[in-house]
Structures are given as C-alpha cells and as structure tokens.
Amino acid sequence: MVSKKKQQHLLSFGIQKSWWKVIVWIGMGFGVAACHHAPDKKQRSLPYSLHLLDKNNQEYIIGVDNLDSGIIYPEQVTEMLPDSVSRNIIIRDGYYYHLRRRSKIFTRYQLQNGQLKAIAAIPLNDYGEENYLWVGKDSLLLSGLNTASDAGRYYLLNTQKMTVIASGAFDITRPEGIYKSASIGFVTKRKDRLLVGYTFHPAMENGTYTTSDTMYVATLKFPSMERIAVEKEWRSTYPGGINTIQRNDFTDEQGNFYFMTCPGIAMGHHPTAPTAILRIPANSMGTDKNYFFNLSASVIHNHAYGLWYLGNGRALVRAERKDLFTGLSDHYSVPHFEFYLLDIEKQQVIKKLPLPLDKGTRKECVLVNGNTAYIAVNNPDSGNYIWKYDIQNDRLSKGLQLSGVTDFILRIDRLQPGTR
Amino acid sequence: MKVNADLLKRYHLNTCTPEEEQAVNEWLFNNETDPLILHSQERAQSARDDMWNEIASILPEADTTEPPVQPAPKRSATVYAFWRGAVAATLLLALLGAAYMYLRPAADPEQGLQAFQNNSDSRVSHISAQTYNLAVGPETTALVDAQSGAIDLSGSILISPKKDMELHFEGSTQTIRLKKAQTYIILNSKSGNLGLIVVNEKNLINLPPGIQKKIIHQFGI
C-alpha cells in the first residue's frame, strides 16, 4: 500500500509534469490495498514454515502442510521477500518476528494468502541482534549488543501488544585492553536467574580477526539484569552463536543445559581452539568441569556449527569439512557439511548420517517432531530435499523436495504451537 | 527496464528486486527518462491508453464502461520542460566533465593502471571508474589494472563492476569472476589470518558475525 510519506514525496516531486503518473500510482496503491485487505476466509493454519534462498539471492517464505513428501516450486506458490526481510526470523504460534538490520525496526508478520504481511512494528534503538529467548507465552527476551558492539543490551517485549516491557544494559563486563567488541552466544533462564555466555574480540585490523581464548558465563538476576557471578572458561571459546540464524544449544529432559563452542573460521575464527560441547547441570549455575565433549578431537576432526537435540540423550551436529573448502570465500557455496549423531551423555560420536554433503555456512536446517528429525540438505548433484530421520529405528528417507529456483533451504520451523 | 502494471504492483507490495525498484523510482521522479514526453501526441495518447487498459485489467473493481479520467496534455508546457531539461542536462554534463578532469584518480593511460589510497582510519572514499564503481575502505591501498584485471590490494574494498570482470589478485593464483551490477566485498592483507576474502554483498551474512559488523559499520551498508 502507499504510505502517506511516500505519497507526499511523490506529490512534491512529480505533480507538475507527471501528475497523471501520480493518479496511476495512487490508483495502483488502492488496487493493491484492496486486494490485500480482502477478507481471508479460507485462511488455514499451516504447521510448518520454510525459508528459501534462490540462485539470485532472493528469499522466500512458504507455509507448508507437511514435510514428508511432495515437491514445491517456490516461484509458483509465493512471491520473493523484500530485501529488508532476511533469514534472522523468530517464529512462534503462527507469527513471524524480524529485526531489520539497517532501520532497527522489529516487525510482527503473519502469512496471509501465502504472503508475509506486517501486523505491527516497533523500533529497537541502539540494538544489534544476537540471541532470543521466550520467557513467557507472549514475552520475548532479545539479547544483543549496542551499535558499537561493546556492551550487552536487551529488550523484553510483549509480542501480542508489540510493546517494550523493559530494556537496558546487561550487567556484564565490557571488553578491555586489546579487546574492543563482544559476542553474546547464548542466554538461558532458570527461575529468576539468567545465564549469559559471551566472549570478546580484538579490533579487526591488518587482516586479522579472532576471538579471545577465554569465554564467560554470567549469572544475572532476572528481570533486573544485575550481575550475581561471572565464570571464566578456557577450555574452548566463542560459546554458542546467533540463534536467530542457527541453534547451538539445548536443554535436556532433566534440565541440564548444553552449549557448543564455535571457534571455527566461520564464527569465532580462533581455529586452534576445539569445537566442543559443554554442560551447565540443572543444579548448578556454572559449567561442569568434568564434562567436555571435544568434537574436534573425535572422529569428526573438524569444526562444527549447528547443534540440535533429538531427545533421550541424542543430538545432531552439523560439521564442516576443511578439506573441501578453501576459506571464507567459498565456505557457504561449496557442499561440505556432514551431520553426525551424538550420544551426549557418553560424549561419543555414534555415527555419520549417510546424507549428501550439504552447503550453506549457517542454516536452521533441523526440526525435531517426536520420533522424526527433519533435515534439510542442499546438494547441487542430488537436489534440495527435506530428509526424514527416524530416530528410534535409525532410518533415513527422502521427504519433501524443493525444486524450481531453490538454491538453499535456510530454515525449517514449526509455525504453529508446540514449537520447542 | 520497462515499467508496466505488473512491476508497479510488485513495487507497491515491496517485492521488487533492487534493479526494478530503481527503475520505478527513476520512472516516477525523473521526467527526462520518461520516453512518453518525447513521443508525438498520437503515440503518447496511444501509449497512455495502453497503460490504462493494462492497469484496468488488474484493478479488482474497475468500471470499464466509462473512459478513465486522463489529463489533457499541455504541449507548450512539455516543450518548455524539454528545453529547460536539455539546457540543464548540458550544463550538468559540462560540470561533471570538468569535475572529473579535476578529481580523477592518478592513472597511467597506457597501462590502464589506477592506484587508490585511503589513509583515513574511518572514512571510505568512493570512486566511479569507466568499468566499475569502487568504495575504498579505511587504511586501504589498491592498484587496479582494469585491462588485465590484476589487483594488488591491502585492506578492504566494495566493488560494483559495470560489466562482467575477471580479477587476479597479487599473491593468489585464483581467478575471481565478478558479475556486472552486483556488489562484492573484497578483503585482502599480506599479514594476518584472513587472507583474501571475496563475497557478494548479498552473502555477507555468511561471514563470521564480527567481520559482518565491521564491514557494515565501515561501508555503511
């Protein structure tokens, strides 16, 4: 639809000689608005959402009935997303939430007639996105950094009313000395305590980017965000990641919290540190010093990004193959990722899943539904499929195929209630 | 690019590609780029009729029994606008030409070599050359041979080729192919742990988050 501002802009520039264009413009606007506001009587609640990227770097969001079979041509069922909407999307109870990188506008969307439609929006000032956590049915805690990336900031939102309940600074240490910026890699909540994992980076200069060899876990009071304790951890670095793009942590059935460190070149860029899984036991606010699942030292022998819990002590990890890419220039375009099944309790790699090599540096490409793990794999030779992994019977089969212009399946999400 | 009803509709729905959005913006705001103004009266009338018919066909409840309201053309105003525009364009071209002669980067015409140096620690300098647009990052030096595609780079650049280009970087055997009208981020350093990085701006999200933030902040993208 035509915004008032745009109309005024148009009128001031174009009315003298091109006023007929303005009439066309306004007419078109009303026409489009009329189409858009038409009551959507047949609106159905689709259970899953897919986020795709095509060969021209255009993105699509598609609501789908099932992931088990069929074929979808995105260009036939929806239109491209505007450039302002990217993959860093939070999905819950039929709504999509997205923070625009440049304008810092946080918008709530809904799928209507197969198209993403904005419902409400609020500005989040001086905020760069790192992590999100649902702390209530409609209460969303966004944890990130200020624009200078050197101080932790948060927004606690009511997503139903799209209002800010609280916002401010996390009481965590700021980078000092050679360290100039921070990364907040995970945030999890236990009653009235918040556990925040973070680390620091020196300035990126002279062709160097890296992460401190130390990471921190702060315990904060919730919701005051006052610091109670900070734990230093040296066994690995770059805890977690950016969970609007890809998950790197989970809580098991007993309330133990697990997070993976990501020091590989695609995240922390401190590749001499190992990619490892650490545990914060349910009855503790610090890391378990007797638990360190070193994936780089296992049969995987590589760094990894992306960790998903399958239930009953098993998890899937998405590991890179350093022998197949040359560096950051081709890390996302070359198929080199493998999926490994892990026994979290025993700290053992059970097996590599016999899937085609997957491409894309970071993707939210695993969704667990009961006994099935859906795994999206993009391989130029074998195609773009959602694979079904039967967790109990250890069987893999092909499910939904994404065809047409699809190049990457960036996300699979549960669109309706029941999400993790 | 032809601006048609379908494109306008997509523009309203925010689903245009950046190129399409730019084409519509130009069509809306720039009289000089509008071919209809220079058409004969009959052709302009016919083109307008076609456009209205095209639009009427997609409007949900357009009443086709009545002719659409159309502006009565004012020929004298159009001619005046054309000449005023032409004079302004000529003056602008002359000014741009003089500015280019004065401001163009140091160049060796025989070799096609261009050297860029940005010593600022925060400012980006923007350069428009015959075959590419370039933004040179802070503390960056670049030596570009547009003919051979050889680049000696230390620092960071954003480059948008005006035609498909092949680049060869000093110290690398790789040939980098860049497509016209796309923007690429190129980082290179003889020291440090990053080496040569070439990515399309649209793939920025695949770089480590800390590098993304630095590039976004540096180039204001």
XYZ file of C-alpha atoms in Angstrom:
641
model
C 0.000 0.000 0.000
C 1.114 3.587 -0.417
C 2.398 5.256 2.706
C 1.426 8.864 3.347
C 5.059 9.857 3.397
C 5.639 8.264 0.013
C 2.583 9.984 -1.415
C 3.746 13.364 -0.147
C 7.169 12.696 -1.550
C 5.624 11.821 -4.857
C 3.342 14.784 -4.934
C 6.131 17.218 -4.171
C 8.372 15.814 -6.901
C 6.152 14.688 -9.651
C 2.885 16.622 -9.695
C 3.928 19.383 -12.067
C 4.630 17.388 -15.162
C 3.803 13.846 -14.275
C 0.590 14.206 -12.342
C -1.024 11.529 -14.418
C 1.647 9.193 -13.111
C 0.595 10.097 -9.589
C -3.010 9.230 -10.394
C -1.841 5.883 -11.768
C 0.286 5.462 -8.678
C -2.481 6.174 -6.194
C -4.914 4.067 -8.206
C -2.470 1.183 -8.179
C -1.974 1.647 -4.461
C -5.690 1.447 -3.767
C -5.972 -1.536 -6.070
C -3.194 -3.387 -4.290
C -4.525 -2.328 -0.884
C -7.994 -3.548 -1.843
C -6.557 -6.926 -2.858
C -4.559 -7.064 0.352
C -7.362 -6.244 2.731
C -9.748 -8.723 1.201
C -11.029 -10.964 3.998
C -9.093 -14.167 4.058
C -11.950 -16.569 4.675
C -10.023 -19.672 3.776
C -7.008 -18.906 5.952
C -5.625 -22.213 7.169
C -3.154 -22.868 9.905
C -0.164 -24.425 8.209
C 2.052 -26.354 10.612
C 5.486 -25.679 9.107
C 7.394 -22.789 7.595
C 10.271 -22.975 5.122
C 12.692 -20.153 4.359
C 14.414 -20.478 0.994
C 17.100 -18.676 -0.958
C 17.210 -18.783 -4.751
C 20.079 -18.620 -7.212
C 19.764 -14.826 -7.443
C 19.952 -14.387 -3.670
C 16.224 -13.713 -3.361
C 14.451 -15.190 -0.339
C 11.049 -16.840 0.051
C 8.902 -17.934 2.984
C 6.438 -20.748 2.411
C 3.924 -22.245 4.823
C 3.603 -25.995 4.204
C 1.213 -28.756 5.267
C 3.777 -31.498 5.637
C 7.476 -32.145 5.252
C 7.100 -35.851 4.477
C 6.502 -35.864 0.732
C 5.721 -33.837 -2.366
C 7.511 -31.205 -4.391
C 7.323 -27.422 -4.140
C 8.369 -24.799 -6.681
C 8.656 -21.638 -4.548
C 8.206 -19.286 -7.505
C 4.802 -20.859 -8.185
C 3.370 -20.510 -4.694
C 4.694 -17.237 -3.323
C 6.495 -14.032 -4.161
C 10.015 -13.023 -3.253
C 10.533 -11.355 0.118
C 11.575 -7.695 0.092
C 15.308 -7.188 0.650
C 14.597 -5.790 4.113
C 13.463 -9.203 5.408
C 16.197 -11.736 5.953
C 16.607 -15.198 7.474
C 17.086 -13.963 11.052
C 13.479 -14.705 11.858
C 11.805 -15.813 15.084
C 8.666 -17.890 14.562
C 6.032 -18.694 17.168
C 2.319 -19.509 17.260
C 1.675 -18.550 13.647
C 3.609 -15.258 13.756
C 6.952 -14.211 12.368
C 9.195 -11.634 14.062
C 12.058 -9.939 12.319
C 14.524 -7.165 13.153
C 15.573 -5.085 10.149
C 19.314 -4.657 10.216
C 19.519 -1.087 8.984
C 16.381 0.553 10.351
C 16.280 -1.487 13.614
C 12.522 -1.863 13.164
C 11.202 -5.024 14.812
C 8.144 -6.259 12.946
C 5.469 -8.868 13.602
C 4.217 -10.627 10.483
C 1.655 -13.227 9.545
C 1.253 -15.317 6.413
C -1.876 -14.224 4.559
C -2.743 -15.710 1.185
C 0.750 -17.140 1.073
C 2.415 -13.730 1.527
C 4.127 -12.315 4.598
C 2.073 -9.378 5.878
C 3.277 -6.921 8.524
C 0.915 -6.668 11.511
C 2.772 -4.315 13.859
C 6.232 -2.834 14.309
C 8.344 -1.118 16.958
C 11.801 0.478 16.761
C 14.589 -1.009 18.897
C 17.175 1.697 19.337
C 20.888 1.038 19.693
C 20.444 -2.713 19.415
C 22.217 -5.396 17.398
C 20.686 -8.845 17.458
C 22.487 -11.863 18.925
C 20.016 -14.161 20.716
C 16.363 -14.571 21.614
C 14.577 -16.437 24.393
C 10.857 -16.845 25.024
C 10.380 -16.214 28.739
C 6.572 -16.419 28.613
C 3.809 -17.124 26.104
C 3.991 -13.611 24.667
C 7.186 -12.439 26.368
C 10.264 -12.367 24.233
C 13.718 -11.530 25.598
C 16.042 -10.207 22.895
C 19.687 -10.229 23.972
C 22.346 -8.489 21.966
C 24.787 -5.643 21.841
C 24.728 -1.900 21.411
C 25.608 -0.483 17.992
C 29.279 -0.226 18.944
C 29.166 -3.971 19.850
C 30.970 -3.352 23.135
C 28.121 -3.576 25.673
C 25.350 -6.095 26.256
C 21.808 -4.812 25.708
C 18.406 -6.380 25.990
C 14.783 -5.750 25.121
C 11.957 -7.584 26.854
C 8.895 -7.388 24.602
C 5.231 -8.230 24.772
C 4.782 -9.703 21.304
C 0.975 -9.736 21.471
C 0.765 -5.983 22.092
C 4.146 -5.312 20.436
C 5.298 -3.152 23.324
C 8.576 -2.894 25.205
C 8.179 -4.223 28.764
C 11.763 -3.410 29.742
C 15.060 -2.592 28.077
C 18.572 -1.635 29.097
C 22.091 -2.872 29.606
C 23.175 -6.311 30.752
C 25.406 -6.039 33.780
C 28.292 -7.877 32.149
C 31.923 -6.828 31.818
C 32.849 -4.744 28.781
C 35.850 -5.539 26.591
C 39.108 -4.139 27.969
C 42.694 -3.774 26.775
C 43.162 -5.233 23.288
C 39.541 -6.385 23.218
C 37.164 -3.979 21.524
C 33.928 -5.870 20.893
C 31.838 -8.693 22.338
C 29.641 -11.584 21.192
C 26.742 -12.912 23.250
C 26.444 -16.561 22.275
C 23.674 -17.925 24.467
C 21.083 -16.840 27.008
C 19.046 -19.271 29.076
C 16.766 -18.793 32.073
C 16.379 -20.697 35.332
C 13.581 -19.332 37.521
C 14.743 -15.796 38.370
C 18.276 -16.243 37.068
C 19.641 -15.692 33.590
C 22.778 -17.436 32.318
C 24.567 -15.422 29.638
C 27.507 -16.838 27.661
C 29.815 -14.340 25.964
C 33.321 -13.604 24.735
C 35.435 -10.742 23.343
C 37.243 -9.859 20.129
C 40.264 -7.646 19.412
C 39.781 -4.952 16.758
C 39.716 -6.400 13.249
C 42.754 -4.831 11.587
C 45.766 -5.727 9.453
C 43.927 -8.696 8.015
C 43.301 -10.274 11.392
C 40.050 -11.303 13.007
C 39.845 -13.579 16.008
C 38.243 -14.238 19.387
C 39.714 -14.204 22.874
C 40.760 -17.631 24.160
C 38.521 -17.019 27.176
C 34.756 -17.183 27.375
C 32.481 -16.164 30.230
C 29.216 -17.324 31.747
C 27.491 -14.584 33.759
C 24.661 -15.228 36.189
C 22.249 -12.281 36.219
C 19.129 -11.614 38.267
C 16.028 -11.614 36.112
C 14.454 -9.225 35.309
C 16.780 -6.624 36.910
C 19.794 -7.957 34.915
C 22.104 -7.307 37.876
C 25.198 -9.443 37.960
C 25.486 -12.145 40.629
C 28.534 -14.032 39.367
C 30.809 -14.485 36.339
C 32.647 -17.674 35.488
C 35.708 -17.774 33.219
C 36.166 -20.753 30.961
C 39.333 -21.544 28.969
C 38.688 -24.998 27.565
C 37.318 -23.526 24.343
C 35.928 -20.193 23.115
C 33.086 -18.488 21.236
C 30.162 -20.025 23.146
C 27.008 -20.706 21.119
C 26.264 -18.395 18.215
C 23.402 -16.277 16.900
C 20.290 -18.356 17.477
C 18.040 -16.380 15.127
C 20.227 -17.890 12.365
C 21.156 -21.293 13.818
C 20.878 -23.134 17.139
C 23.910 -24.186 19.121
C 22.372 -25.057 22.488
C 19.584 -27.059 24.113
C 18.172 -28.147 27.468
C 17.610 -31.864 28.014
C 14.722 -33.629 29.766
C 16.498 -33.306 33.157
C 17.028 -29.543 32.826
C 20.748 -29.761 32.001
C 21.805 -27.007 29.607
C 24.278 -27.835 26.822
C 26.005 -25.384 24.501
C 28.522 -25.848 21.721
C 31.515 -23.563 21.243
C 32.170 -22.375 17.671
C 35.808 -21.267 17.324
C 35.987 -22.390 13.655
C 36.728 -19.857 10.916
C 33.046 -19.219 10.198
C 32.256 -17.927 13.706
C 34.981 -17.247 16.281
C 37.866 -17.512 13.805
C 40.089 -18.960 16.509
C 40.565 -22.359 14.860
C 43.256 -23.642 17.225
C 40.597 -23.965 19.939
C 38.415 -27.081 19.676
C 34.722 -27.170 18.819
C 33.242 -28.706 21.945
C 30.001 -29.213 23.842
C 29.885 -28.006 27.454
C 27.253 -28.604 30.111
C 25.728 -26.460 32.839
C 23.988 -29.026 35.064
C 20.407 -28.403 36.186
C 21.509 -27.940 39.792
C 24.435 -25.603 39.009
C 24.978 -22.113 37.611
C 28.419 -22.917 36.188
C 29.943 -25.265 33.638
C 30.531 -28.891 34.633
C 34.311 -29.236 34.880
C 34.058 -32.992 34.346
C 32.167 -32.629 31.096
C 33.875 -31.559 27.840
C 32.720 -33.251 24.636
C 35.600 -32.355 22.294
C 34.196 -32.789 18.765
C 37.360 -31.606 17.009
C 39.344 -34.388 18.740
C 36.690 -37.006 17.882
C 36.305 -38.895 14.584
C 34.749 -35.695 13.212
C 38.186 -33.979 13.239
C 36.671 -30.669 12.179
C 34.891 -27.605 13.468
C 31.110 -27.508 13.568
C 28.234 -25.001 13.638
C 24.669 -26.060 14.463
C 23.533 -28.398 17.252
C 20.033 -29.851 17.670
C 18.652 -32.085 20.428
C 16.780 -35.187 19.321
C 15.687 -36.292 22.803
C 16.793 -39.204 25.015
C 20.401 -38.001 25.208
C 20.979 -37.803 21.466
C 21.820 -34.788 19.341
C 22.736 -33.902 15.759
C 25.698 -31.714 14.917
C 26.492 -30.136 11.537
C 30.238 -30.293 10.935
C 32.350 -28.689 8.208
C 34.932 -30.485 6.054
C 38.054 -28.329 5.921
C 39.486 -30.453 3.105
C 36.659 -29.389 0.779
C 36.635 -25.579 1.033
C 39.459 -23.080 0.634
C 38.370 -20.313 3.018
C 35.617 -17.868 3.854
C 35.066 -17.004 0.172
C 33.680 -20.463 -0.669
C 32.650 -21.734 2.778
C 28.949 -21.122 2.047
C 28.838 -22.163 -1.609
C 30.715 -25.478 -1.617
C 28.828 -28.540 -0.313
C 30.965 -29.779 2.575
C 28.787 -30.172 5.657
C 28.104 -33.522 7.299
C 25.617 -34.482 10.009
C 26.760 -36.603 12.950
C 24.640 -38.367 15.548
C 25.960 -37.802 19.077
C 25.496 -39.532 22.413
C 25.509 -36.504 24.674
C 25.792 -38.349 27.993
C 28.656 -40.652 26.946
C 30.367 -37.884 24.944
C 30.604 -40.170 21.920
C 30.021 -39.774 18.201
C 27.596 -42.562 17.305
C 27.775 -42.272 13.514
C 27.775 -40.021 10.481
C 24.362 -39.907 8.828
C 24.569 -41.135 5.207
C 23.337 -37.865 3.699
C 24.653 -35.960 0.679
C 27.115 -33.182 1.572
C 25.217 -30.030 2.481
C 26.072 -26.450 1.552
C 25.490 -23.152 3.411
C 27.642 -21.865 6.279
C 24.793 -21.456 8.786
C 21.241 -22.784 8.448
C 18.428 -23.641 10.840
C 18.022 -26.875 8.912
C 16.909 -29.429 11.513
C 13.436 -29.719 13.047
C 12.532 -32.465 15.510
C 8.947 -33.696 15.648
C 8.510 -36.651 18.004
C 10.482 -39.578 16.617
C 11.356 -37.802 13.358
C 14.178 -35.366 12.739
C 13.628 -33.407 9.520
C 16.955 -32.428 7.972
C 17.147 -30.014 5.026
C 20.046 -30.773 2.703
C 21.111 -28.748 -0.343
C 23.400 -30.539 -2.716
C 23.823 -29.409 -6.343
C 24.039 -33.018 -7.592
C 21.316 -34.712 -5.591
C 18.912 -31.776 -5.181
C 17.195 -29.953 -2.344
C 15.335 -32.303 -0.013
C 13.937 -32.426 3.479
C 15.224 -35.795 4.711
C 13.369 -37.736 7.387
C 15.456 -39.388 10.064
C 13.579 -41.994 12.104
C 15.387 -41.545 15.423
C 14.209 -44.778 17.068
C 14.803 -47.067 14.100
C 17.828 -45.201 12.717
C 16.380 -44.940 9.198
C 16.778 -42.151 6.667
C 14.414 -41.421 3.791
C 13.688 -38.549 1.426
C 10.745 -36.297 2.194
C 9.593 -33.036 0.641
C 11.567 -31.823 -2.378
C 12.196 -28.133 -3.004
C 12.628 -27.515 -6.707
C 12.410 -24.645 -9.198
C 14.557 -21.696 -8.209
C 15.542 -23.144 -4.798
C 19.247 -22.962 -4.032
C 19.311 -23.133 -0.209
C 16.777 -24.198 2.419
C 17.797 -21.714 5.109
C 15.218 -22.581 7.758
C 12.652 -25.198 8.729
C 10.415 -24.015 11.555
C 7.285 -25.134 13.276
C 4.773 -22.397 12.541
C 2.004 -23.447 14.913
C 2.021 -24.040 18.709
C 4.033 -26.900 20.060
C 7.314 -25.412 18.992
C 10.395 -26.066 21.098
C 13.687 -1.714 -17.911
C 10.057 -1.333 -18.941
C 7.794 -0.066 -16.189
C 4.494 -1.874 -16.517
C 1.436 -2.566 -14.394
C 2.866 -5.781 -13.027
C 6.058 -4.055 -11.955
C 4.106 -1.215 -10.304
C 2.013 -3.737 -8.425
C 5.078 -5.517 -7.153
C 6.615 -2.160 -6.244
C 3.604 -1.455 -4.039
C 3.902 -4.890 -2.471
C 7.619 -4.322 -1.752
C 8.555 -7.404 -3.770
C 10.651 -5.715 -6.464
C 14.305 -6.540 -6.994
C 16.582 -3.555 -6.248
C 17.014 -3.033 -10.011
C 13.267 -2.972 -10.549
C 12.749 -0.642 -7.617
C 15.339 1.714 -9.045
C 13.663 1.595 -12.478
C 10.296 2.520 -10.933
C 11.865 5.301 -8.868
C 13.514 6.710 -11.978
C 10.265 6.477 -13.878
C 8.414 8.281 -11.110
C 10.838 11.024 -10.270
C 12.694 11.757 -13.472
C 10.869 13.399 -16.348
C 13.888 13.206 -18.610
C 13.948 9.409 -18.521
C 10.302 9.166 -19.463
C 10.099 8.354 -23.182
C 6.412 9.280 -23.315
C 7.164 13.005 -23.010
C 9.226 12.943 -26.189
C 6.671 10.957 -28.177
C 4.399 12.521 -30.711
C 0.969 13.388 -29.369
C -0.670 10.376 -31.063
C 1.910 7.932 -29.756
C 1.737 9.395 -26.283
C -2.058 9.141 -26.327
C -1.878 5.558 -27.575
C 0.732 4.615 -25.006
C -1.356 6.127 -22.225
C -4.430 4.257 -23.425
C -2.454 1.019 -23.423
C -1.206 1.715 -19.934
C -4.695 2.471 -18.612
C -6.058 -0.686 -20.227
C -3.285 -2.714 -18.709
C -3.905 -1.235 -15.272
C -7.703 -1.522 -15.574
C -7.300 -5.230 -16.260
C -5.695 -5.844 -12.884
C -7.769 -3.465 -10.762
C -10.359 -5.554 -8.905
C -13.445 -3.422 -9.475
C -12.517 -1.122 -12.307
C -15.562 0.183 -14.145
C -14.693 -0.346 -17.788
C -17.889 1.216 -19.149
C -16.629 4.747 -18.557
C -13.416 6.032 -20.046
C -10.790 6.695 -17.406
C -10.081 10.266 -16.441
C -6.988 11.382 -18.285
C -5.060 14.590 -18.053
C -5.336 16.937 -21.037
C -1.844 17.226 -22.455
C -0.258 20.670 -22.431
C 2.045 20.700 -25.369
C 3.640 24.070 -24.743
C 4.466 23.102 -21.182
C 6.012 19.830 -22.391
C 8.183 21.570 -24.989
C 9.290 24.138 -22.422
C 10.101 21.380 -19.936
C 12.071 19.530 -22.598
C 14.244 22.534 -23.498
C 14.691 23.540 -19.887
C 15.719 19.972 -19.110
C 18.077 19.812 -22.087
C 19.852 23.025 -21.112
C 20.136 21.855 -17.508
C 21.480 18.468 -18.612
C 24.090 20.104 -20.853
C 25.276 22.342 -18.035
C 25.373 19.393 -15.651
C 27.378 17.292 -18.101
C 29.861 20.099 -18.596
C 30.195 20.493 -14.835
C 30.637 16.755 -14.298
C 33.228 16.624 -17.070
C 35.218 19.443 -15.514
C 34.920 17.844 -12.076
C 36.143 14.504 -13.433
C 39.147 16.102 -15.141
C 39.993 17.778 -11.867
C 39.265 14.940 -9.454
C 40.069 11.749 -11.385
C 42.454 9.356 -9.690
C 46.091 9.098 -10.690
C 46.109 6.980 -13.833
C 48.549 5.625 -16.313
C 46.569 5.610 -19.570
C 48.974 3.241 -21.341
C 48.784 0.558 -18.684
C 45.168 1.213 -17.628
C 46.509 1.268 -14.084
C 44.728 3.059 -11.319
C 46.080 3.489 -7.834
C 43.863 4.227 -4.848
C 44.982 5.039 -1.390
C 42.805 5.799 1.598
C 44.832 6.727 4.656
C 41.866 7.686 6.796
C 41.172 5.357 9.708
C 37.408 5.661 9.394
C 36.347 7.383 6.166
C 35.501 5.493 2.959
C 36.308 7.070 -0.415
C 34.037 6.446 -3.374
C 35.335 6.259 -6.926
C 33.456 5.862 -10.175
C 35.654 4.473 -12.960
C 34.725 3.527 -16.525
C 34.213 -0.149 -15.755
C 33.382 -0.196 -12.062
C 32.268 1.743 -9.003
C 34.542 1.395 -6.052
C 34.395 2.182 -2.348
C 37.836 2.104 -0.786
C 37.810 1.219 2.908
C 39.846 2.923 5.616
C 43.606 2.294 5.614
C 43.470 0.637 2.216
C 45.717 0.761 -0.813
C 44.673 -0.735 -4.133
C 46.371 -0.895 -7.512
C 43.869 -1.886 -10.210
C 44.622 -2.708 -13.832
C 41.178 -2.698 -15.400
C 42.514 -4.165 -18.672
C 44.216 -7.232 -17.256
C 42.092 -7.477 -14.120
C 45.155 -7.565 -11.885
C 44.636 -6.158 -8.401
C 47.143 -5.553 -5.676
C 45.049 -4.905 -2.601
C 45.801 -4.309 1.019
C 42.692 -3.503 3.030
C 39.043 -3.611 2.080
C 37.048 -2.529 -0.971
C 33.466 -2.698 -2.196
C 33.359 -3.045 -5.963
C 30.393 -2.953 -8.361
C 31.501 -3.813 -11.909
C 29.638 -2.158 -14.787
C 30.387 -5.237 -16.900
C 31.423 -8.791 -16.016
C 35.023 -8.768 -14.763
C 37.766 -11.252 -14.065
C 40.243 -10.315 -11.365
C 43.615 -11.734 -10.458
C 44.985 -10.904 -7.057
C 48.606 -10.351 -6.353
C 49.844 -13.374 -4.430
C 46.943 -15.626 -5.458
C 46.576 -17.960 -8.431
C 42.793 -17.815 -8.262
C 40.726 -16.049 -10.921
C 37.805 -14.200 -9.350
C 34.773 -13.675 -11.594
C 32.546 -10.728 -10.765
C 29.152 -10.157 -12.388
C 28.072 -6.734 -13.527
C 25.643 -4.751 -11.372
C 26.441 -6.911 -8.318
C 28.402 -5.587 -5.362
C 31.318 -7.529 -3.949
C 33.189 -7.164 -0.699
C 36.891 -7.863 -1.063
C 39.283 -8.058 1.864
C 42.951 -8.803 1.457
C 46.035 -8.475 3.555
C 49.567 -9.738 3.267
C 49.637 -10.144 7.038
C 47.082 -11.515 9.484
C 44.929 -14.641 9.471
C 42.171 -13.753 6.993
C 43.952 -13.771 3.625
C 41.846 -12.994 0.549
C 38.065 -12.904 1.011
C 35.731 -12.174 -1.916
C 31.980 -12.380 -1.312
C 28.889 -10.942 -2.921
C 27.387 -8.279 -0.646
C 24.236 -10.414 -0.524
C 26.269 -13.222 1.062
C 27.662 -11.001 3.793
C 25.543 -12.923 6.326
C 27.758 -15.980 5.765
C 30.892 -14.273 7.073
C 31.729 -14.505 10.800
C 29.385 -12.164 12.712
C 32.267 -9.974 13.928
C 33.526 -9.422 10.372
C 29.971 -8.674 9.200
C 29.595 -5.968 11.846
C 32.916 -4.393 10.920
C 32.095 -4.271 7.181
C 28.560 -2.995 7.775
C 29.878 -0.246 10.031
C 32.811 0.616 7.771
C 30.928 0.909 4.483
C 27.564 1.953 5.903
C 25.744 -0.869 4.100
